């Protein structure tokens, strides 16, 4: 059945004669067959969100329904892929159409010719249903891509054989009553519908990112939701890239939504050369990139987030830990606003539609730790950047996001301006997972982990109030203890929290190393505080040699963590030396 274009307004097209169309059905418009999705439907007139440039589209052109919802294509071959918002493979589009993607271009999302070696884990006679694993292919050297029974299929296996197959070949046949069902490795899933699972759990394991300020102070839990709001140039993208590189997830889905194209190129270039320390395989081989950059159609931003999260759910259903980064959700919200305005909906705050927060919530809600239908445990962690104009967090997208997420990294322009990176403000950021993860830290790192974290937070908070006093009345009024506290605060900020993303040694710290670093700082502070109480002079304790060693602590190699024990001993030695010296009756000036 075909309808007829009656109005074109940017990415919105209205068509009449669409009596049998479904809401969210995919349609093909005009001679070129541009892809669109019906987002509103009233009295035979469909409002269609078009995912491609609509110039030259004219009233009267035909609109064909496809009978399908907007679906993600899921099969081996996703990893390492770079797709646009509607999951067209960008590399193949480039090979076929050159620098400028021809409108209406359609290509298979995944390679349908490539052969994969399928290994069954079920046998003839086994009964299986939706979500069960029937076998796997090794998608990369290390990645076992499990093949799951697709939706709507269940029954007894009558044919299953190891061998080389394309993703569209029949690999398994099921007998269900008197019906035969053939299964291929390729599955489709409507992107707006969350994939089902058995049970959702409250997160209890941290996702280790190697970023000290995050792992030690504001941890992200596996299956958690996190937002990174920050003004222009404060380091949102760099943090997202760091997380994509280093977090200990099995699969990364990176959605570049309305941001600069060159940043996606950076990801591709870097990830193709960098090696995952865990698997020794290229980072790109555990990554799926969905790129809908600022120069691509605005309307496809929404699709890109949904496509990304559906791919993430697919890998979660295999029992993997998936992390999804979305940079930036504000650009998605802007696309919603534009569409809503064109649909002439009643505008809410700052012109955003009234359903902004429910849309954002339904996106973040797709995160979580779950029991999958196939009885595996998988998780999706979502980390969304938010770019409020002028850094003003009272705007609707930031507000709506903050109500949903449990971890919040407040990026501060003044920190970024003073080149303190990551510019995560330690006074205003928070993680609501910190307490829930307590047991994990105690069992896996040390019983002292929580004590040290509280120590860091206490020093940083007191430092901030002391600095306020210093600004008002100068440093003369400070006691020796206060001066030690300020010194320790500076060490925490400059030698622990500061982390250079572009230095190979510094870019990533294991949690063990982070713990050791804090242990040394804690030891430094408590020993020196004792020394002060025992009569040491503040001038002496603040000029210990150990300070230069603390500055280089971050460069201690992961394999040589026992060097931290030397630092602890050195602190003891130096403190003993000044106490002995002061006891001799000298060096007490400046007390
Ligand atoms: N961890 C870091 N280590 C070193 N430099 C950093 C770090 N984070 C950010 N920077 C510096 O800050 C610059 C801006 O960062 P980034 O592009 O991530 O900001 P942004 O918040 O994404 O900006 P926009 O709002 O424009 O997207 C980077 O190019 C880099 O020079
Ligand atoms: Mg950015």
XYZ file of C-alpha atoms and ligand atoms in Angstrom:
623
model
C 0.000 0.000 0.000
C 1.352 3.412 -0.693
C 0.567 6.799 0.741
C 1.295 10.241 -0.591
C 3.457 13.043 0.778
C 1.313 16.019 1.740
C 3.827 18.096 3.672
C 7.607 18.293 4.122
C 9.074 20.225 7.026
C 12.771 19.457 7.532
C 13.026 15.946 8.904
C 9.240 15.718 9.315
C 7.093 14.451 6.469
C 3.328 14.030 6.587
C 1.619 11.570 4.328
C -2.028 10.754 3.789
C -3.729 7.632 2.544
C -1.834 5.661 5.182
C -4.837 3.791 6.540
C -3.149 0.521 7.332
C 0.109 1.908 8.661
C 1.352 1.138 12.180
C 2.828 3.476 14.706
C 6.646 3.281 14.560
C 6.490 1.405 11.266
C 9.377 2.019 8.890
C 8.455 3.596 5.567
C 10.322 4.377 2.352
C 9.667 7.787 0.898
C 9.882 9.149 -2.634
C 11.861 7.956 -5.619
C 15.001 7.588 -3.540
C 13.306 5.472 -0.903
C 14.428 7.585 2.061
C 14.062 5.777 5.372
C 11.560 7.158 7.871
C 9.592 6.036 10.884
C 5.968 6.849 11.643
C 5.951 8.700 14.950
C 2.380 9.926 14.975
C -0.719 8.697 13.305
C -4.102 10.391 13.071
C -7.054 9.816 10.719
C -5.058 8.174 7.985
C -2.361 10.860 8.110
C 1.040 9.697 9.290
C 3.742 11.988 10.639
C 7.032 10.496 9.620
C 10.437 11.196 11.119
C 12.848 10.887 8.211
C 16.355 9.683 8.957
C 17.878 11.179 5.849
C 18.121 14.629 4.316
C 14.703 15.568 2.892
C 15.563 18.327 0.427
C 14.034 17.862 -3.031
C 11.292 15.730 -1.568
C 8.024 16.935 -3.065
C 4.374 16.830 -2.181
C 2.659 14.000 -4.031
C 5.567 11.583 -3.909
C 4.779 8.106 -2.756
C 5.305 6.638 0.692
C 5.637 2.879 0.959
C 5.056 1.051 4.205
C 7.333 -1.891 4.940
C 5.305 -3.749 7.554
C 8.317 -3.629 9.881
C 9.226 -1.701 12.956
C 12.598 -0.016 13.174
C 14.851 -2.945 13.978
C 18.445 -3.554 14.923
C 20.227 -6.336 13.075
C 22.005 -8.595 15.504
C 24.539 -11.256 14.543
C 28.255 -12.033 14.518
C 30.089 -9.212 12.757
C 28.863 -6.411 15.011
C 32.100 -6.100 16.967
C 34.547 -3.671 15.406
C 31.733 -2.236 13.304
C 31.017 1.433 12.690
C 27.370 2.164 11.972
C 25.241 5.224 11.429
C 22.127 5.979 13.479
C 19.981 3.508 11.580
C 22.692 0.854 11.662
C 23.974 1.238 8.134
C 27.636 0.213 8.000
C 29.612 3.412 7.457
C 32.710 1.717 6.124
C 30.751 -0.085 3.420
C 28.715 3.007 2.614
C 31.993 4.811 2.052
C 33.367 2.064 -0.178
C 30.178 2.004 -2.225
C 29.158 5.624 -2.316
C 32.269 7.669 -1.529
C 32.600 10.638 0.812
C 28.980 11.643 0.577
C 26.437 9.010 1.396
C 23.862 8.848 -1.342
C 20.400 9.296 0.072
C 18.295 6.197 0.222
C 21.445 4.100 0.145
C 20.675 0.744 1.572
C 23.148 -1.953 2.342
C 23.117 -4.962 4.577
C 24.069 -3.950 8.092
C 26.268 -6.992 8.500
C 28.264 -9.036 6.065
C 25.975 -11.774 4.754
C 28.698 -13.533 2.748
C 31.291 -14.050 5.452
C 31.514 -17.561 6.852
C 31.593 -18.134 10.601
C 32.445 -21.386 12.282
C 29.411 -22.390 14.302
C 29.915 -24.768 17.224
C 26.718 -26.205 18.710
C 26.342 -26.717 22.438
C 22.910 -28.286 22.151
C 22.112 -31.479 20.313
C 19.287 -33.011 18.356
C 16.401 -33.836 20.701
C 17.084 -30.944 23.120
C 14.197 -28.653 23.823
C 14.968 -24.950 23.627
C 13.132 -21.648 23.823
C 13.656 -17.926 23.274
C 16.933 -16.745 24.808
C 18.615 -20.141 25.201
C 22.137 -20.498 23.863
C 22.312 -23.117 21.137
C 25.952 -22.655 20.177
C 28.579 -20.047 19.475
C 31.052 -18.657 16.959
C 34.415 -17.148 17.860
C 33.814 -13.645 16.559
C 37.326 -12.503 17.410
C 40.290 -14.374 18.837
C 38.789 -14.175 22.320
C 35.171 -13.296 21.937
C 32.635 -16.082 22.073
C 29.560 -14.779 20.293
C 26.763 -16.920 21.621
C 23.928 -17.763 19.299
C 20.622 -17.424 21.073
C 17.235 -18.776 20.122
C 15.365 -15.811 18.627
C 12.051 -14.410 19.776
C 9.018 -16.486 18.964
C 10.984 -19.663 18.338
C 10.870 -22.704 20.578
C 10.725 -26.444 20.197
C 12.791 -29.566 19.911
C 15.989 -29.454 17.871
C 15.775 -31.689 14.807
C 18.888 -30.454 13.037
C 22.048 -28.856 14.414
C 25.524 -29.320 12.987
C 28.925 -27.786 13.494
C 30.198 -26.079 10.368
C 30.854 -22.875 8.482
C 27.821 -20.749 7.863
C 26.934 -17.216 6.860
C 24.670 -15.267 9.179
C 21.716 -15.949 6.873
C 22.232 -19.690 6.526
C 20.002 -22.057 8.411
C 22.002 -23.450 11.321
C 19.349 -25.092 13.419
C 15.888 -26.495 12.784
C 13.296 -26.751 15.534
C 10.143 -28.777 15.567
C 7.359 -27.040 17.398
C 4.137 -29.062 17.294
C 3.742 -29.727 13.609
C 5.576 -26.543 12.684
C 9.232 -26.427 11.550
C 11.271 -23.359 12.499
C 14.586 -22.591 10.834
C 17.049 -20.501 12.781
C 19.824 -18.352 11.348
C 22.476 -16.422 13.231
C 20.888 -13.121 12.190
C 18.194 -11.750 14.473
C 16.170 -8.588 14.276
C 14.870 -6.694 17.235
C 12.663 -3.552 17.295
C 14.904 -0.897 18.811
C 12.244 0.857 20.844
C 11.300 -2.298 22.729
C 13.622 -3.349 25.563
C 14.762 -6.950 25.220
C 13.256 -9.080 27.987
C 15.141 -10.680 30.865
C 14.205 -12.783 33.864
C 15.157 -10.650 36.818
C 16.946 -7.401 37.553
C 19.347 -7.027 40.469
C 20.669 -4.124 42.397
C 24.297 -3.588 41.272
C 26.955 -4.822 43.699
C 30.197 -4.897 41.697
C 32.141 -1.866 40.554
C 33.053 -1.301 36.943
C 36.769 -0.621 37.171
C 37.771 2.222 34.890
C 41.376 2.864 35.850
C 40.494 6.506 36.475
C 41.490 7.262 40.041
C 38.937 9.926 40.841
C 36.207 7.629 39.567
C 37.206 4.259 40.991
C 38.273 5.513 44.379
C 35.918 8.402 45.042
C 32.895 8.082 42.770
C 32.640 4.477 41.601
C 30.356 3.356 38.797
C 28.662 0.044 39.492
C 28.310 -2.590 36.809
C 24.774 -2.211 35.589
C 24.620 1.337 36.915
C 23.674 4.650 35.364
C 25.969 7.624 35.291
C 25.875 11.128 33.858
C 28.728 13.435 32.960
C 27.389 16.948 32.683
C 29.857 19.669 31.949
C 30.266 22.922 30.088
C 31.959 23.253 26.739
C 35.542 21.952 26.701
C 35.516 20.595 30.236
C 36.538 17.100 29.189
C 33.308 15.108 28.751
C 34.469 13.454 25.577
C 37.912 12.636 26.950
C 36.335 10.992 30.016
C 33.992 8.996 27.760
C 36.932 7.895 25.609
C 38.918 6.900 28.696
C 36.003 4.841 29.950
C 35.553 3.214 26.555
C 39.240 2.355 26.488
C 39.826 1.163 29.989
C 36.670 0.046 31.716
C 36.618 -3.649 32.407
C 33.505 -4.398 30.373
C 33.411 -7.229 27.844
C 31.763 -5.137 25.162
C 31.685 -1.386 24.635
C 28.966 0.328 22.643
C 29.982 3.897 21.909
C 27.252 6.166 20.591
C 28.526 9.430 19.136
C 25.321 11.423 19.075
C 25.403 14.857 17.483
C 29.021 15.554 18.443
C 32.086 16.214 16.293
C 32.890 13.712 13.561
C 36.635 13.894 14.138
C 36.163 12.566 17.660
C 34.701 9.392 16.210
C 37.645 9.184 13.812
C 39.934 9.477 16.854
C 38.164 6.556 18.480
C 38.493 4.447 15.341
C 42.165 5.309 14.875
C 43.109 4.832 18.498
C 41.068 1.748 19.170
C 42.440 0.012 16.095
C 45.953 0.253 17.496
C 45.446 0.061 21.260
C 45.457 -3.331 22.884
C 43.049 -4.484 25.578
C 45.318 -5.474 28.498
C 42.919 -8.245 29.526
C 42.559 -10.056 26.222
C 45.641 -8.731 24.367
C 43.349 -8.104 21.431
C 42.700 -4.763 19.720
C 40.266 -2.561 21.617
C 38.233 -2.109 18.457
C 37.467 -5.829 18.572
C 35.332 -5.390 21.658
C 33.752 -2.141 20.502
C 30.692 -1.263 18.441
C 30.529 2.340 17.280
C 27.267 4.031 16.423
C 28.046 7.380 14.917
C 25.520 10.016 14.216
C 27.714 13.053 14.277
C 26.760 16.719 14.089
C 26.826 16.763 10.273
C 24.437 13.824 9.972
C 20.636 14.034 10.030
C 19.368 15.359 13.348
C 16.416 13.003 13.453
C 18.637 9.918 13.409
C 20.077 10.887 16.795
C 17.147 9.278 18.495
C 17.563 6.176 16.394
C 21.269 6.033 17.211
C 20.655 5.856 20.953
C 18.007 3.166 20.539
C 20.141 1.180 18.109
C 23.081 1.416 20.523
C 21.139 0.234 23.545
C 19.537 -2.635 21.604
C 22.962 -3.866 20.508
C 24.075 -3.568 24.145
C 21.095 -5.652 25.293
C 21.869 -8.298 22.704
C 25.366 -8.777 24.120
C 24.025 -8.582 27.683
C 21.692 -11.468 26.833
C 24.758 -13.583 26.079
C 25.830 -13.043 29.677
C 28.346 -10.268 29.085
C 29.030 -7.017 30.874
C 28.394 -4.217 28.439
C 29.145 -0.528 28.864
C 27.350 2.013 26.718
C 28.687 5.537 26.348
C 26.451 8.182 24.839
C 28.048 11.483 23.867
C 25.913 13.503 24.153
C 22.357 12.948 25.364
C 21.734 16.691 25.112
C 22.021 16.484 21.347
C 19.428 13.740 21.379
C 17.142 15.891 23.508
C 17.589 18.744 21.043
C 16.508 16.448 18.243
C 13.394 15.549 20.260
C 12.704 19.243 20.738
C 13.035 19.969 17.043
C 10.700 17.154 16.106
C 8.183 18.126 18.760
C 8.133 21.705 17.522
C 7.518 20.563 13.972
C 4.710 18.326 15.166
C 3.271 21.439 16.818
C 3.072 19.715 20.189
C 2.541 21.775 23.296
C 6.054 22.796 24.369
C 7.258 22.178 27.917
C 10.168 23.812 29.683
C 12.565 25.632 27.311
C 10.664 24.216 24.352
C 11.488 20.598 25.153
C 8.516 18.266 24.853
C 6.695 17.296 28.024
C 7.794 13.677 27.521
C 11.508 14.566 27.652
C 12.081 13.100 31.111
C 10.090 9.952 30.472
C 12.014 9.348 27.234
C 15.341 9.836 29.006
C 14.210 7.621 31.875
C 13.115 4.839 29.554
C 16.542 4.962 27.918
C 18.499 4.815 31.187
C 16.145 2.155 32.536
C 17.509 -0.254 29.999
C 20.686 -0.437 32.106
C 21.013 -2.989 34.900
C 22.348 -6.334 36.062
C 20.015 -9.088 34.998
C 19.440 -12.784 34.865
C 19.029 -13.363 31.162
C 16.357 -15.577 29.667
C 19.087 -18.151 29.085
C 19.950 -18.124 32.836
C 23.182 -16.169 32.437
C 24.062 -13.017 34.295
C 24.705 -9.954 32.158
C 24.806 -6.217 32.677
C 24.565 -2.908 30.902
C 26.159 0.181 32.373
C 25.146 3.484 30.804
C 27.335 6.568 30.927
C 25.756 9.574 29.275
C 27.388 12.921 28.671
C 25.168 15.950 29.064
C 26.157 19.281 27.541
C 24.132 22.044 29.191
C 24.476 25.352 27.411
C 26.784 27.583 29.424
C 27.243 24.809 31.975
C 23.926 25.741 33.569
C 22.674 22.584 35.265
C 19.233 24.014 35.935
C 18.264 23.439 32.305
C 15.712 20.662 31.640
C 17.964 17.951 30.152
C 20.433 18.096 33.060
C 17.641 18.198 35.591
C 15.782 15.285 34.039
C 19.015 13.281 33.831
C 20.084 13.994 37.391
C 16.789 12.669 38.663
C 17.518 9.338 37.011
C 21.223 8.628 37.359
C 23.007 7.393 40.450
C 26.506 8.609 39.624
C 27.176 12.173 38.725
C 30.530 13.547 37.636
C 30.333 17.295 37.801
C 32.867 18.574 35.305
C 34.030 22.001 36.239
C 35.211 24.611 33.805
C 37.445 26.240 36.409
C 39.276 22.945 36.986
C 39.591 22.428 33.243
C 40.811 25.995 32.897
C 43.526 25.383 35.476
C 44.367 22.181 33.573
C 43.298 19.873 36.374
C 42.108 16.766 34.512
C 39.839 14.873 34.712
C 38.021 18.054 35.723
C 35.637 16.121 37.979
C 34.722 18.370 40.882
C 35.350 16.328 44.040
C 33.107 18.498 46.164
C 29.924 18.273 44.110
C 30.164 14.907 42.327
C 28.638 11.847 43.932
C 28.101 8.135 43.544
C 25.158 6.491 45.240
C 26.777 3.100 44.643
C 29.693 3.779 46.990
C 27.995 2.133 49.987
C 26.526 -0.773 48.053
C 29.987 -1.713 46.806
C 31.500 -1.746 50.297
C 31.564 -5.533 50.580
C 33.179 -5.902 47.232
C 36.043 -3.600 48.190
C 36.516 -5.316 51.494
C 36.638 -8.746 49.888
C 38.669 -7.854 46.827
C 40.949 -4.959 47.747
C 41.211 -4.302 51.460
C 39.188 -3.778 54.591
C 40.752 -0.310 54.703
C 39.454 0.812 51.319
C 36.386 2.553 52.707
C 38.364 4.139 55.534
C 40.811 5.598 53.024
C 38.044 6.901 50.815
C 36.466 8.707 53.770
C 39.893 10.071 54.606
C 40.265 11.532 51.108
C 36.821 13.055 51.232
C 37.347 14.539 54.668
C 40.668 16.133 53.771
C 39.310 17.541 50.505
C 36.297 19.042 52.219
C 38.278 20.561 55.047
C 40.836 21.816 52.578
C 38.140 23.658 50.712
C 36.912 25.445 53.845
C 40.457 26.248 54.918
C 41.227 27.689 51.506
C 38.207 29.899 51.945
C 39.648 31.190 55.231
C 43.048 31.719 53.628
C 41.409 33.753 50.893
C 39.716 35.945 53.484
C 42.371 36.431 56.144
C 45.600 34.975 54.730
C 47.543 31.905 55.822
C 49.086 33.356 58.978
C 46.071 32.446 61.042
C 46.427 28.736 60.259
C 47.588 26.245 62.861
C 50.332 23.721 62.122
C 47.700 21.017 61.747
C 45.819 23.134 59.232
C 48.953 23.681 57.226
C 49.607 19.948 57.136
C 46.027 19.422 56.041
C 46.397 21.935 53.216
C 49.594 20.256 52.125
C 47.910 16.858 52.143
C 44.944 18.239 50.200
C 47.340 19.519 47.571
C 49.022 16.106 47.344
C 45.642 14.396 46.940
C 44.611 16.797 44.194
C 47.844 17.044 42.297
C 49.372 13.626 42.776
C 46.315 11.426 43.016
C 43.203 12.967 41.470
C 44.999 14.615 38.597
C 45.437 12.036 35.865
C 46.798 12.702 32.444
C 44.810 10.838 29.822
C 47.564 11.350 27.292
C 50.410 9.844 29.304
C 50.758 6.095 28.826
C 51.907 5.371 32.358
C 49.383 7.648 34.010
C 46.348 7.073 31.829
C 45.284 3.907 33.661
C 45.793 2.800 37.284
C 44.623 -0.545 38.622
C 42.511 -0.427 41.752
C 45.402 -2.058 43.647
C 47.690 0.781 42.626
C 45.073 3.377 43.508
C 44.727 1.791 46.923
C 48.486 1.835 47.449
C 48.672 5.488 46.443
C 46.016 6.450 48.953
C 47.648 4.280 51.600
C 50.867 6.242 51.182
C 49.062 9.583 51.375
C 47.149 8.410 54.454
C 50.370 7.272 56.065
C 52.036 10.563 55.209
C 49.240 12.563 56.827
C 48.792 10.478 59.973
C 52.537 10.108 60.633
C 53.139 13.796 60.174
C 50.186 14.691 62.331
C 51.662 12.488 65.059
C 55.033 14.109 64.571
C 53.455 17.536 65.027
C 51.821 16.375 68.227
C 55.171 15.059 69.392
C 56.827 18.390 68.972
C 58.102 18.396 65.395
C 58.115 21.784 63.683
C 55.756 22.412 60.807
C 58.612 23.756 58.714
C 60.489 20.498 59.052
C 57.615 18.233 58.286
C 56.597 20.174 55.221
C 60.034 20.016 53.707
C 60.539 16.269 53.814
C 62.203 14.651 50.805
C 59.326 12.224 50.448
C 57.249 14.965 48.827
C 59.085 14.709 45.531
C 58.612 10.940 45.625
C 54.868 11.430 46.083
C 54.787 13.538 42.950
C 56.160 10.628 40.935
C 54.035 7.984 42.591
C 51.624 7.864 39.673
C 54.386 6.661 37.349
C 55.211 3.572 39.426
C 54.647 0.624 37.138
C 51.824 -1.753 37.857
C 54.246 -4.659 38.118
C 56.264 -2.922 40.825
C 53.683 -2.044 43.428
C 56.058 -3.094 46.236
C 57.778 0.230 45.624
C 54.894 1.733 47.567
C 56.045 -0.158 50.648
C 59.427 1.561 50.275
C 57.599 4.889 50.342
C 55.837 3.924 53.579
C 59.204 3.052 55.138
C 60.782 6.232 53.875
C 58.024 8.271 55.543
C 58.716 6.475 58.835
C 62.463 7.057 58.521
C 62.161 10.729 57.705
C 59.666 11.355 60.491
C 61.923 9.555 62.965
C 64.856 11.651 61.811
C 63.099 15.003 62.365
C 61.770 13.934 65.742
C 65.279 12.936 66.849
C 66.599 16.192 65.485
C 63.946 18.290 67.225
C 64.506 16.400 70.483
C 68.141 17.574 70.404
C 66.758 21.040 70.932
C 67.417 22.369 67.479
C 65.232 23.235 64.565
C 62.228 24.361 66.539
C 61.721 27.642 64.807
C 58.508 27.936 62.947
C 56.576 25.831 65.440
N 42.027 13.630 31.373
C 42.581 14.580 30.591
N 43.923 14.675 30.517
C 44.497 15.631 29.746
N 43.818 16.527 29.038
C 42.493 16.497 29.057
C 41.793 15.516 29.848
N 40.473 15.743 29.714
C 40.334 16.791 28.873
N 41.541 17.263 28.469
C 41.757 18.410 27.579
O 40.560 19.172 27.453
C 40.184 19.300 26.075
C 38.667 19.325 25.929
O 38.112 18.098 26.320
P 36.812 17.465 25.638
O 36.841 17.572 24.169
O 36.654 16.126 26.247
O 35.694 18.440 26.217
P 34.116 18.336 26.066
O 33.566 18.597 27.417
O 33.749 17.066 25.403
O 33.798 19.563 25.143
P 32.540 19.823 24.181
O 31.468 20.392 25.054
O 33.066 20.813 23.234
O 32.174 18.521 23.565
C 40.840 18.103 25.419
O 41.100 18.333 24.073
C 42.127 17.955 26.206
O 43.118 18.816 25.744
Mg 32.757 16.607 23.640
